[in-house]
Structures are given as C-alpha cells and as structure tokens.
mmCIF file of C-alpha atoms and ligand atoms in Angstrom:
data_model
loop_
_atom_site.group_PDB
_atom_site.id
_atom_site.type_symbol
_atom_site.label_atom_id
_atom_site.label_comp_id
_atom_site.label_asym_id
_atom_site.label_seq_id
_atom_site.Cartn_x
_atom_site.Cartn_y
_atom_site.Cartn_z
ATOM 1 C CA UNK A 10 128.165 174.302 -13.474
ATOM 2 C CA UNK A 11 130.709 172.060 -15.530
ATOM 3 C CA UNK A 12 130.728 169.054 -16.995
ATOM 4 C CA UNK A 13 132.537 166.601 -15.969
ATOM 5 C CA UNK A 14 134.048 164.977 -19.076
ATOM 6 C CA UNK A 15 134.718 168.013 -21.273
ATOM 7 C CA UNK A 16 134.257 171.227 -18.604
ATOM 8 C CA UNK A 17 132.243 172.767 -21.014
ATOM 9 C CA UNK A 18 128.431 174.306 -20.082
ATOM 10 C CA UNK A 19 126.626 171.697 -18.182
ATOM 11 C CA UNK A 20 123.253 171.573 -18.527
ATOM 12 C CA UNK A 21 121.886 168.115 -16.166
ATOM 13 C CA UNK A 22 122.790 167.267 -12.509
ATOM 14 C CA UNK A 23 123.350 164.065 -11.629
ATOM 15 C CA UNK A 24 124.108 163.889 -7.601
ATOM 16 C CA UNK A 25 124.079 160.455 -7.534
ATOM 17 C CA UNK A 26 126.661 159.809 -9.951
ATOM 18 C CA UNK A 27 128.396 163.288 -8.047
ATOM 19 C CA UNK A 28 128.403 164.440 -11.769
ATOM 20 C CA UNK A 29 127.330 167.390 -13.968
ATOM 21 C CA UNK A 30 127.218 166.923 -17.650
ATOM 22 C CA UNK A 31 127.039 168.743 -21.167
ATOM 23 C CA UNK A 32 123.996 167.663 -23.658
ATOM 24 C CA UNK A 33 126.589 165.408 -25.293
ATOM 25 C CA UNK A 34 128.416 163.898 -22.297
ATOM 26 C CA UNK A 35 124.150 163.431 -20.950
ATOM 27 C CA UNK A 36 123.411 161.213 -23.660
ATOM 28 C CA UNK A 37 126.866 159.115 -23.191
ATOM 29 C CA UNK A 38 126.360 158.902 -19.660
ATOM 30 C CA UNK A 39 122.718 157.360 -20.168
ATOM 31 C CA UNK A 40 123.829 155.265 -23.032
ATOM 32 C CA UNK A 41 126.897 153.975 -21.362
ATOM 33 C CA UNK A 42 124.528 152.965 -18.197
ATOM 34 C CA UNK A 43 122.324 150.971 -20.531
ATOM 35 C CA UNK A 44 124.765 149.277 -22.212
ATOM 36 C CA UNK A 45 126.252 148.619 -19.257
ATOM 37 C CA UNK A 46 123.279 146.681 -17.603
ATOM 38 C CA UNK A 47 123.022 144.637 -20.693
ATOM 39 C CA UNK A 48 126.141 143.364 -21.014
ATOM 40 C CA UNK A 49 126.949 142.693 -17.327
ATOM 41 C CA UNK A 50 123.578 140.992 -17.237
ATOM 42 C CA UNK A 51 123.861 139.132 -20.732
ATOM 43 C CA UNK A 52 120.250 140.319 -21.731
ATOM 44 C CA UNK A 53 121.523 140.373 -25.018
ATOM 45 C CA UNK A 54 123.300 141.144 -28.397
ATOM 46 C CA UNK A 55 123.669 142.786 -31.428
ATOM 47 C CA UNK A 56 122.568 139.906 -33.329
ATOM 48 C CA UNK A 57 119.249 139.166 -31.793
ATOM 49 C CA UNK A 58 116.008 140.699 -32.164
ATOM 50 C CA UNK A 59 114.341 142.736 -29.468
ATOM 51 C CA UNK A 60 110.703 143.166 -29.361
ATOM 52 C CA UNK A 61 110.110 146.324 -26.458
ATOM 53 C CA UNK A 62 107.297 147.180 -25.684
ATOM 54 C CA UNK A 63 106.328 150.925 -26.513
ATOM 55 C CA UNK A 64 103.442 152.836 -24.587
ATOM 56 C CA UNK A 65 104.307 156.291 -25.296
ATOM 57 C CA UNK A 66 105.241 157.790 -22.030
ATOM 58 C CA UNK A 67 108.842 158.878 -21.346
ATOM 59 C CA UNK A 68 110.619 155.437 -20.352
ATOM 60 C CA UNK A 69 109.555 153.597 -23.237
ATOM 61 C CA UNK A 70 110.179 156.064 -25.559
ATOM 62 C CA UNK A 71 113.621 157.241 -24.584
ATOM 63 C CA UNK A 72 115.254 153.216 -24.232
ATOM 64 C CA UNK A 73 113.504 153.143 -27.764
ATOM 65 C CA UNK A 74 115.831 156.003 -28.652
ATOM 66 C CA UNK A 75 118.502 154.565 -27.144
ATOM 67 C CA UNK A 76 118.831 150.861 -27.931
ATOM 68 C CA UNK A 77 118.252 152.548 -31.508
ATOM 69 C CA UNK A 78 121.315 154.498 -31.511
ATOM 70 C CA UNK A 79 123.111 151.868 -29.690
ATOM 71 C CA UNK A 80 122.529 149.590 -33.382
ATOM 72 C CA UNK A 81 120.306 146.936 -31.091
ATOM 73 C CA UNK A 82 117.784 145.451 -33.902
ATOM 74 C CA UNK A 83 114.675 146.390 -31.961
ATOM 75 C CA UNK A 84 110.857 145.434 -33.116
ATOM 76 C CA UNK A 85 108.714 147.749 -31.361
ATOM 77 C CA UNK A 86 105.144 147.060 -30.491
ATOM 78 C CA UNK A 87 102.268 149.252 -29.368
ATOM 79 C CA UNK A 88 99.572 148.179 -27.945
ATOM 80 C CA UNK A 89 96.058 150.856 -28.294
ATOM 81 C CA UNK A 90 94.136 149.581 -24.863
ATOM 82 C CA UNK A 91 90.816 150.881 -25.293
ATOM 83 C CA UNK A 92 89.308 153.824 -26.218
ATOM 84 C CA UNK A 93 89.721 158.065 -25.052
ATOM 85 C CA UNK A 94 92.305 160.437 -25.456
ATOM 86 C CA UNK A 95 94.776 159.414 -23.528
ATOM 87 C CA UNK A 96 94.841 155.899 -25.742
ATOM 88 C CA UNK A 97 94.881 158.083 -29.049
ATOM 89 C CA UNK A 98 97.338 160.675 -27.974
ATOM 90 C CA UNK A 99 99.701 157.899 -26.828
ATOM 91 C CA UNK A 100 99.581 155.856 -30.241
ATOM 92 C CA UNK A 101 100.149 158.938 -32.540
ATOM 93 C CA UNK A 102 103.293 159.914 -30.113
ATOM 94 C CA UNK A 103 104.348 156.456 -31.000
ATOM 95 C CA UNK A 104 103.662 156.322 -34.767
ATOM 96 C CA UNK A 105 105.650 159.730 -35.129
ATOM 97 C CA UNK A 106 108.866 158.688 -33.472
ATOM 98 C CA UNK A 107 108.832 155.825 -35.713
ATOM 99 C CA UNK A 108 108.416 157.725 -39.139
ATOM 100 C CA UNK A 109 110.934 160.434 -37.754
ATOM 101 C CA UNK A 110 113.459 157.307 -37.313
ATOM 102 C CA UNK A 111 112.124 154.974 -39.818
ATOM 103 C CA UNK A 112 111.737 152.448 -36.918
ATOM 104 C CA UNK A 113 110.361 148.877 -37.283
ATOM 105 C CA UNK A 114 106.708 149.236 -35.571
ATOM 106 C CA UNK A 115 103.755 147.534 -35.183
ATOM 107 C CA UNK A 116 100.579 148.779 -33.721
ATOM 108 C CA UNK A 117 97.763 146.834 -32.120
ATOM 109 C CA UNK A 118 94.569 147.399 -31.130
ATOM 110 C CA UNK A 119 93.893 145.259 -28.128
ATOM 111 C CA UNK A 120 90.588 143.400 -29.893
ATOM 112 C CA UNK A 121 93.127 141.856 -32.471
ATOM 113 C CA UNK A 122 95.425 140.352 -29.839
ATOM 114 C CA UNK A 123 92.946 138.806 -27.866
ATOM 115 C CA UNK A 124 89.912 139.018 -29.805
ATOM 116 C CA UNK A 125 87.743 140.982 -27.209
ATOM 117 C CA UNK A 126 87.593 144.477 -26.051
ATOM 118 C CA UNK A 127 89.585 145.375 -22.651
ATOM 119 C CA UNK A 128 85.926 146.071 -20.988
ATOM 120 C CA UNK A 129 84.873 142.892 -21.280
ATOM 121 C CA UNK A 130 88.175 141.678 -19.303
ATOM 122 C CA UNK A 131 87.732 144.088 -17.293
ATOM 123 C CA UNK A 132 83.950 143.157 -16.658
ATOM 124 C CA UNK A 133 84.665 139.065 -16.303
ATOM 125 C CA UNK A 134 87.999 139.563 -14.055
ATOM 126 C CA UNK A 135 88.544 140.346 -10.335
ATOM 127 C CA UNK A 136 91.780 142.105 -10.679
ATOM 128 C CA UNK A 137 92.313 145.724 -10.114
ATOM 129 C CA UNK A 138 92.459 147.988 -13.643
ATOM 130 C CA UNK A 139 96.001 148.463 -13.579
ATOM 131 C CA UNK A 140 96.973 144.684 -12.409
ATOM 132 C CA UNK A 141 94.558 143.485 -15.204
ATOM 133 C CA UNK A 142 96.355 145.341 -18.111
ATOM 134 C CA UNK A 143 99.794 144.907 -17.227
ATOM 135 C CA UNK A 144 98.953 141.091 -17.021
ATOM 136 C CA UNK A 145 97.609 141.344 -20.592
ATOM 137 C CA UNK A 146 100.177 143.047 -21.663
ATOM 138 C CA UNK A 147 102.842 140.591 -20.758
ATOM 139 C CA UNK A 148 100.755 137.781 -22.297
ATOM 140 C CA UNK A 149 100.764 139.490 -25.656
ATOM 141 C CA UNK A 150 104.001 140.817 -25.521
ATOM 142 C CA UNK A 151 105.420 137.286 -24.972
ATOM 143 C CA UNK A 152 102.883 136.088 -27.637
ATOM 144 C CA UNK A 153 103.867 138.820 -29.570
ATOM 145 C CA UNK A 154 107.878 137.993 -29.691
ATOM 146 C CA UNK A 155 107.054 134.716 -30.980
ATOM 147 C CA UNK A 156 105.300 135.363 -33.494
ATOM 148 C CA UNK A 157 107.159 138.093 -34.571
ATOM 149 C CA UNK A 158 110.378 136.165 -34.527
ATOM 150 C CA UNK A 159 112.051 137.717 -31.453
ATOM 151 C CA UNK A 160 114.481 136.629 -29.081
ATOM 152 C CA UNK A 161 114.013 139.031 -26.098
ATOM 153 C CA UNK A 162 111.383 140.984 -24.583
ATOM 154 C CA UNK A 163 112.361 143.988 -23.383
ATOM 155 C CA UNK A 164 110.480 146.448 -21.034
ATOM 156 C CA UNK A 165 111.312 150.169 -20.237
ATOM 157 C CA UNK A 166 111.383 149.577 -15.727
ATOM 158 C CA UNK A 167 113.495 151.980 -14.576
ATOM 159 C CA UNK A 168 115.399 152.314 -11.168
ATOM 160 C CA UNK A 169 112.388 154.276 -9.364
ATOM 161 C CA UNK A 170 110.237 151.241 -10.748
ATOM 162 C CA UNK A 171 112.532 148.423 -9.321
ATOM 163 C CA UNK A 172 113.102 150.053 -6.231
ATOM 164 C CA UNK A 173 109.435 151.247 -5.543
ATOM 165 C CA UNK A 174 108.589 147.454 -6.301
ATOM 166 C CA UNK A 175 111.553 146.670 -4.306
ATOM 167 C CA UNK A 176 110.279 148.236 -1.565
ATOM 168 C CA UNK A 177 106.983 147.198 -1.244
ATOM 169 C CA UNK A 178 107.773 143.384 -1.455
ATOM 170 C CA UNK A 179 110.115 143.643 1.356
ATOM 171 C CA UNK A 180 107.360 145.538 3.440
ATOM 172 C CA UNK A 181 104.983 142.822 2.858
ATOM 173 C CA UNK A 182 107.536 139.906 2.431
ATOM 174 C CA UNK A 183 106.277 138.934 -0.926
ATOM 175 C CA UNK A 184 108.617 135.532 -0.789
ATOM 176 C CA UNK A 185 107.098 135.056 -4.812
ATOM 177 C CA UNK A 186 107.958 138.095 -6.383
ATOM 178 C CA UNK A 187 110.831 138.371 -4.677
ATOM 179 C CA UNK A 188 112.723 135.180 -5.798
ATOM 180 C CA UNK A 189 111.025 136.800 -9.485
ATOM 181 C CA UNK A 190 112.248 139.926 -8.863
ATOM 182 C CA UNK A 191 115.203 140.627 -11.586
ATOM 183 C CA UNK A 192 116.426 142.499 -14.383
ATOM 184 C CA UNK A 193 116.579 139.321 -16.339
ATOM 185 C CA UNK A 194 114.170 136.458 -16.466
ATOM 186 C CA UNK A 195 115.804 134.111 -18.434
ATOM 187 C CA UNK A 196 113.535 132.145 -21.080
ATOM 188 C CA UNK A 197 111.201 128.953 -19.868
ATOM 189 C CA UNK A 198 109.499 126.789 -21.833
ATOM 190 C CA UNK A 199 106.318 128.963 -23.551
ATOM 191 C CA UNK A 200 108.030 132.079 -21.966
ATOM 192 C CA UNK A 201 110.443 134.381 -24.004
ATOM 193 C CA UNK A 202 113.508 136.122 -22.181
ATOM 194 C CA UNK A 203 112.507 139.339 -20.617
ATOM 195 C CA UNK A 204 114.535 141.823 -19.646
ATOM 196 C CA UNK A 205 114.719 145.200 -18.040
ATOM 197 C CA UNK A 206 117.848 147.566 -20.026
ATOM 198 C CA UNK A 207 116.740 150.905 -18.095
ATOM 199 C CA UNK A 208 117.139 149.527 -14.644
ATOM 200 C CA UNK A 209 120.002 151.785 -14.180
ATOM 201 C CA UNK A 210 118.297 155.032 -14.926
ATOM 202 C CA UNK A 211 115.827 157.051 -12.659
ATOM 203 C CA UNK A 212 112.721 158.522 -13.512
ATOM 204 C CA UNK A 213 114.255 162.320 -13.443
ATOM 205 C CA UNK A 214 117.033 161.107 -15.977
ATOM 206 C CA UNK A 215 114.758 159.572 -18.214
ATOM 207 C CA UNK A 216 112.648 163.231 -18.071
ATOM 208 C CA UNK A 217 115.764 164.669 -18.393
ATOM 209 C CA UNK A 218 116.727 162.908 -21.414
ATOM 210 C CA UNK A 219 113.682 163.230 -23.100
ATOM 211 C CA UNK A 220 113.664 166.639 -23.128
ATOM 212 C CA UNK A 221 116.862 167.444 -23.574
ATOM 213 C CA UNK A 222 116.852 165.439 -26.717
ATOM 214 C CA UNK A 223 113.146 166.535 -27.689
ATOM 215 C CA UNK A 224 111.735 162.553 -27.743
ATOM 216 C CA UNK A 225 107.980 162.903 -27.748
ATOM 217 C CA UNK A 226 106.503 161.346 -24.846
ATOM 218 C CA UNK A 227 102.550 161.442 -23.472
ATOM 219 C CA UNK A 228 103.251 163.373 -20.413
ATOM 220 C CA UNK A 229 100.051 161.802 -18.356
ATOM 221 C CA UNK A 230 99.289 159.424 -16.307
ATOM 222 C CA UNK A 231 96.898 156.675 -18.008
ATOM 223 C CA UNK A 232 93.410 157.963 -16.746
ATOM 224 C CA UNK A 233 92.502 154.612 -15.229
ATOM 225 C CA UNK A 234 96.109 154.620 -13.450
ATOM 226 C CA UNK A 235 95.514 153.767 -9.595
ATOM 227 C CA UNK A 236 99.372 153.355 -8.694
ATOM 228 C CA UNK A 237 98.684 155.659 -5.574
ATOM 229 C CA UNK A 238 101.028 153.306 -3.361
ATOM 230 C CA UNK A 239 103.651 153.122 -5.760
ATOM 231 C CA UNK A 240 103.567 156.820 -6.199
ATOM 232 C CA UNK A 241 104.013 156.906 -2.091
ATOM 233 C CA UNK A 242 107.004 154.555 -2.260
ATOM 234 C CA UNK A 243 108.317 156.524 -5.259
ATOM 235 C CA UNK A 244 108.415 159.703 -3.237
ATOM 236 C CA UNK A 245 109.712 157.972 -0.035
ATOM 237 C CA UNK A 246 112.845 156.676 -1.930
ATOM 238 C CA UNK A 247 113.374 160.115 -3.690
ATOM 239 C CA UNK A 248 113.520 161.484 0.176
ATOM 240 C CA UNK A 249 115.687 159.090 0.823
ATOM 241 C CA UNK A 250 117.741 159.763 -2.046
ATOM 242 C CA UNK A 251 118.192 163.517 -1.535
ATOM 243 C CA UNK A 252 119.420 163.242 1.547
ATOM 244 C CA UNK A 253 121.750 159.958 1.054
ATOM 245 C CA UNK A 254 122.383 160.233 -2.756
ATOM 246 C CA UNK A 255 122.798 156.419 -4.613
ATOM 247 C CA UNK A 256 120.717 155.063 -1.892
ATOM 248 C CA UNK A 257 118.309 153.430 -4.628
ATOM 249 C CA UNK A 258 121.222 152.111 -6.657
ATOM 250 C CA UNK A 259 122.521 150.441 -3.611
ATOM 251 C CA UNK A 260 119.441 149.282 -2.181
ATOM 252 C CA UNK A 261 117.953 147.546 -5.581
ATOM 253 C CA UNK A 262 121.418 146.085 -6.938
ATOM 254 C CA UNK A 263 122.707 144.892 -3.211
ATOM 255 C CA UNK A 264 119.507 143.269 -3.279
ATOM 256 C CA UNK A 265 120.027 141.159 -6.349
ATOM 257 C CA UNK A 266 123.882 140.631 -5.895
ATOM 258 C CA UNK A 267 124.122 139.169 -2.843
ATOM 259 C CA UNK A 268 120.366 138.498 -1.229
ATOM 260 C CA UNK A 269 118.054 137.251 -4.562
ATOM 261 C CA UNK A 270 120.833 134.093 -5.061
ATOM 262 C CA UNK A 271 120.424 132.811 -1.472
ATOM 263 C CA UNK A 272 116.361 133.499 -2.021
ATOM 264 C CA UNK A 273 116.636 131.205 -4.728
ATOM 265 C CA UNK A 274 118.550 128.443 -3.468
ATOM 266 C CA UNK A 275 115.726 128.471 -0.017
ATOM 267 C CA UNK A 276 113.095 128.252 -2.647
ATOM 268 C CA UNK A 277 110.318 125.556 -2.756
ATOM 269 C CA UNK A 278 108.060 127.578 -4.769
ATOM 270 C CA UNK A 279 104.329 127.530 -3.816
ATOM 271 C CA UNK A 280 102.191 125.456 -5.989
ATOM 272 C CA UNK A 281 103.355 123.346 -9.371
ATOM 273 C CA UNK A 282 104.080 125.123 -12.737
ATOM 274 C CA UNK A 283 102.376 123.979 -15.460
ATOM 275 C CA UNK A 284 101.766 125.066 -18.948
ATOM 276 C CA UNK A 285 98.947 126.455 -20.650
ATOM 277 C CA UNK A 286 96.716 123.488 -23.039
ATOM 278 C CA UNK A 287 95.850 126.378 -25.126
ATOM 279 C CA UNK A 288 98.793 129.208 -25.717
ATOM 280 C CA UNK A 289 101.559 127.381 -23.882
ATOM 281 C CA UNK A 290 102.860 129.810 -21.318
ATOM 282 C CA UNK A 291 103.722 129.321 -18.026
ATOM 283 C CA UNK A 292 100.584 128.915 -15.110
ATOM 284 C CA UNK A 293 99.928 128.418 -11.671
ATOM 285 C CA UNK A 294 96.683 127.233 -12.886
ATOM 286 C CA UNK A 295 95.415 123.611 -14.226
ATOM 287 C CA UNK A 296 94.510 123.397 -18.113
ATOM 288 C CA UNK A 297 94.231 127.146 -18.976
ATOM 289 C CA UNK A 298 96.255 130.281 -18.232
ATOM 290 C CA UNK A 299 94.606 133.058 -16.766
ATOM 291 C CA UNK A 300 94.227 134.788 -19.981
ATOM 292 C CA UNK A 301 92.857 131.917 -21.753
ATOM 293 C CA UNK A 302 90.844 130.913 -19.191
ATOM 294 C CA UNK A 303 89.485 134.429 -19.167
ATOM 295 C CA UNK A 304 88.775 134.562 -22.876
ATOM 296 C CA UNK A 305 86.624 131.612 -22.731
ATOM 297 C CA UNK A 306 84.218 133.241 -19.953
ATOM 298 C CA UNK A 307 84.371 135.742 -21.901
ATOM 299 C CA UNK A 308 82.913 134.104 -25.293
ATOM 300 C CA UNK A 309 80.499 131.988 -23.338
ATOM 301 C CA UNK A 310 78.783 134.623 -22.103
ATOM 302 C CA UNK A 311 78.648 136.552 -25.423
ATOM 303 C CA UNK A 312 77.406 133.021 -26.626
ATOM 304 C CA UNK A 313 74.474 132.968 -23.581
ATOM 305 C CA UNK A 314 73.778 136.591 -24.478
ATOM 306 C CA UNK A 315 72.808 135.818 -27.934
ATOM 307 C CA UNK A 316 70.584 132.459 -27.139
ATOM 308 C CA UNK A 317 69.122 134.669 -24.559
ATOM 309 C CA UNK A 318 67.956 137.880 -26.657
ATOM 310 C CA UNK A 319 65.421 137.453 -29.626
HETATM 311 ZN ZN1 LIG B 7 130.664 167.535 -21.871
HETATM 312 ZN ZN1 LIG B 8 96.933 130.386 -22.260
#
C-alpha cells in the first residue's frame, strides 16, 4: 500500500477519496478538506475569533488540533455537565491537550452557566436527556461567544453526523430542520454565526487521525447517550458506503447545493420568530426562550420548596 502523493509507506485508506496516504500526506489530506469547507462556505477567517466547542471525544478534539495548526485564533470552551466519570475523564482529556499546546481554554461547570445543576433541567423539562443537553449547550455556547468576544461558533459535526441527520429528516420530512439544515447558519439578531468545519470528514477519519497523531480523546459514549436511531442510520449509510464509496459525500452536499436553496425560497416558516425578553436569542416562544423560561420554573420551585419546609 502506497501513498498517493509521495509513494512512500501508506499507513490510512481512504476508498472514498480512491486514495492511500503516508502519516504526513493523512494530516494534509484532512487539513486541506477542512480548510476547504471553510473557505468555500465563508465560515470564516484568520482574523476572527472562533469559540468551538470542546467535549473531549474524538471530533472535537481533532478540529481543535487542526484549526490550531491551521493558525485559526480559536477560544475553546468546555463545558463539565454533571457529575461521574465519564464527565471527569472528559474534562482532564481536555485540560491536557490544552497545556500540551498552550491553547486558549476555558472550562465550565454547567451550575455557573446557568446557575442550576443539569438534574434539575432535567427534572422540570419534557425533553429526552440527550435533546435536553445539546439544547443547553447551544444556548451557552452562543452566550458564551458573546461574552467572550467571538465571532463564530464552531461545532465538531462531521459527515456521518450530517448525513445520519440527513437521513432521518428526509424519512420523516422534517420541512423545519431541513430548511435549518447547513454547514453554516449565518448570524441573526441574538444568535452568533455557527458553523460546522468537519463536515467533510467521516467518523473513521477523524479515529484515524486521532490516533495516528496520538490526540487524546474519551473513547465512550456519554453514559446517558440514547442516540440508538442515529447509531442505526450511522451504520445504514456506512453499508451504503462500502458498497458505493462517496455515497455520503454526494448525498449530504447534493442536498445542500441544489435542493436546501429551492427549500428556502418555498418557505413560510411555521410560527413567528421572536426574541427572548430576557437573554435575547432567537424563540418560537412568546416572552422567554426555552432556557429562560426553564430557569425560572426552576427557581420558583426551589423558592416553594423553601416556604414549604421548616
Ligand atoms: Zn506521503
Ligand atoms: Zn432566553
């Protein structure tokens, strides 16, 4: 096995780029397909600041490494959930890639973003584990990049990601998250600019990277982690994949080349958007956003509790 830039010893396949590569000609490869989705995207530049959004497992870690060594100006943030191993393990992953690098982080424990623990959201909401702390996690990340000065918020999706998401919106003909569906949301009032670098990249490559290039990464799933439909979807599309290599490339960018602009232009989205009285983001909801809202059930109870017990 050669690679295919410098014939020497390869050491990754890549069938869906019909490509073998050397350790070296790996890490170009990846870096080149990053850079690549940011610039024809415009997610951003070398002058602005990108907050992204660190959790410790491989996908995070690894477009950590590379917008790093790309010279992006990247704040990272970690959020610490709640408590148990998994949580601890995952923050001191974290903390060492950033003294090995000397890396601009910031760690949080989920109490001082919201000021209450993630039981008590979980307790006072209806929505499933995993629905309830990615939601919280967007709110404070976009909280986060204001405060912290940031022009972008970036998150580590990859291809398998998109296209498992991909996939299960079409099934159910999720109009919404369709038209929403994109590697770039562009900045609203109250919201930042999100966007998704790693889009190009595939779960195995991102593994691949990792260890190739020895970037510590929690290798488990979050313990409360219920994504058994993704995981179904995931291993679909990697079916799919092995027998009809760059199906998920084509599937996922055909999709927002040529169908998501015609989605948008048919669009009279559901409901008015407003803006949140209290933090300012963007809501489907009168007065409060669904976080805010949330904290305030939250602190009324705590409130009853106390007038209640001696
Ligand atoms: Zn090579
Ligand atoms: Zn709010």
């Amino acid at each position: 096995m050669k690679c295919k830039v410098c014939k020497g010893a390869a050491v990754v396949q890549v069938p869906r780029h019909n490509a073998n590569f050397c350790p070296l000609h790996y890490k170009e490869h990846i870096h080149y397909q990053v850079e690549r989705v940011i610039k024809s995207y415009r997610m951003f530049s070398k002058k602005d600041r990108i907050l992204l959004g660190v959790s410790g497992g491989k996908d995070s870690m690894v477009l950590w490494n590379v917008l790093r060594e790309l010279g992006y100006s990247v704040q990272t943030v970690h959020i610490n959930v709640r408590q148990g191993d998994y949580f601890e393990k995952s923050e001191a992953v974290v903390r060492k890639f950033a003294e090995e690098t000397g890396a601009d982080l910031k760690v949080y424990r989920f109490r001082d973003i919201f000021g209450f623990e993630f039981e008590s959201a979980l307790k006072f909401s209806r929505k499933p584990v995993c629905s309830l702390c990615g939601t919280l996690k967007r709110h404070a990340f976009n909280r986060l990049a204001k405060g912290l000065n940031c022009d972008v918020c970036a998150t580590a999706h990859n291809l398998d990601d998109e296209t498992a998401l991909l996939l299960g919106n079409v099934l159910h003909w999720q109009m919404g998250y369709l038209r929403r569906q994109s590697p770039v949301l562009e900045a609203e009032t109250g919201m930042v600019k999100k966007v998704k670098p790693a889009v190009r990249i595939t779960d195995r490559e991102m593994k691949d990277y990792a260890d190739l290039f020895s970037i510590g990464y929690v290798d488990e799933k979050c313990p409360y982690s219920r994504g058994a439909t993704t995981h179904f979807y995931k291993d679909i599309l990697n079916r799919l994949e092995d027998q009809y290599p760059g199906t998920k490339t084509y599937f996922y960018f055909k999709f927002i080349k040529d169908l998501k602009p015609s989605l948008k232009e048919a669009s009279e989205d559901t409901g008015d958007v407003n803006h949140c009285v209290r933090c300012g983001c963007k809501t489907l909801q009168d007065g409060k956003c669904f976080v805010c809202a949330l904290a305030d059930r939250i602190k009324m109870s705590a409130a009853g509790q106390e007038a209640v017990d001696p």
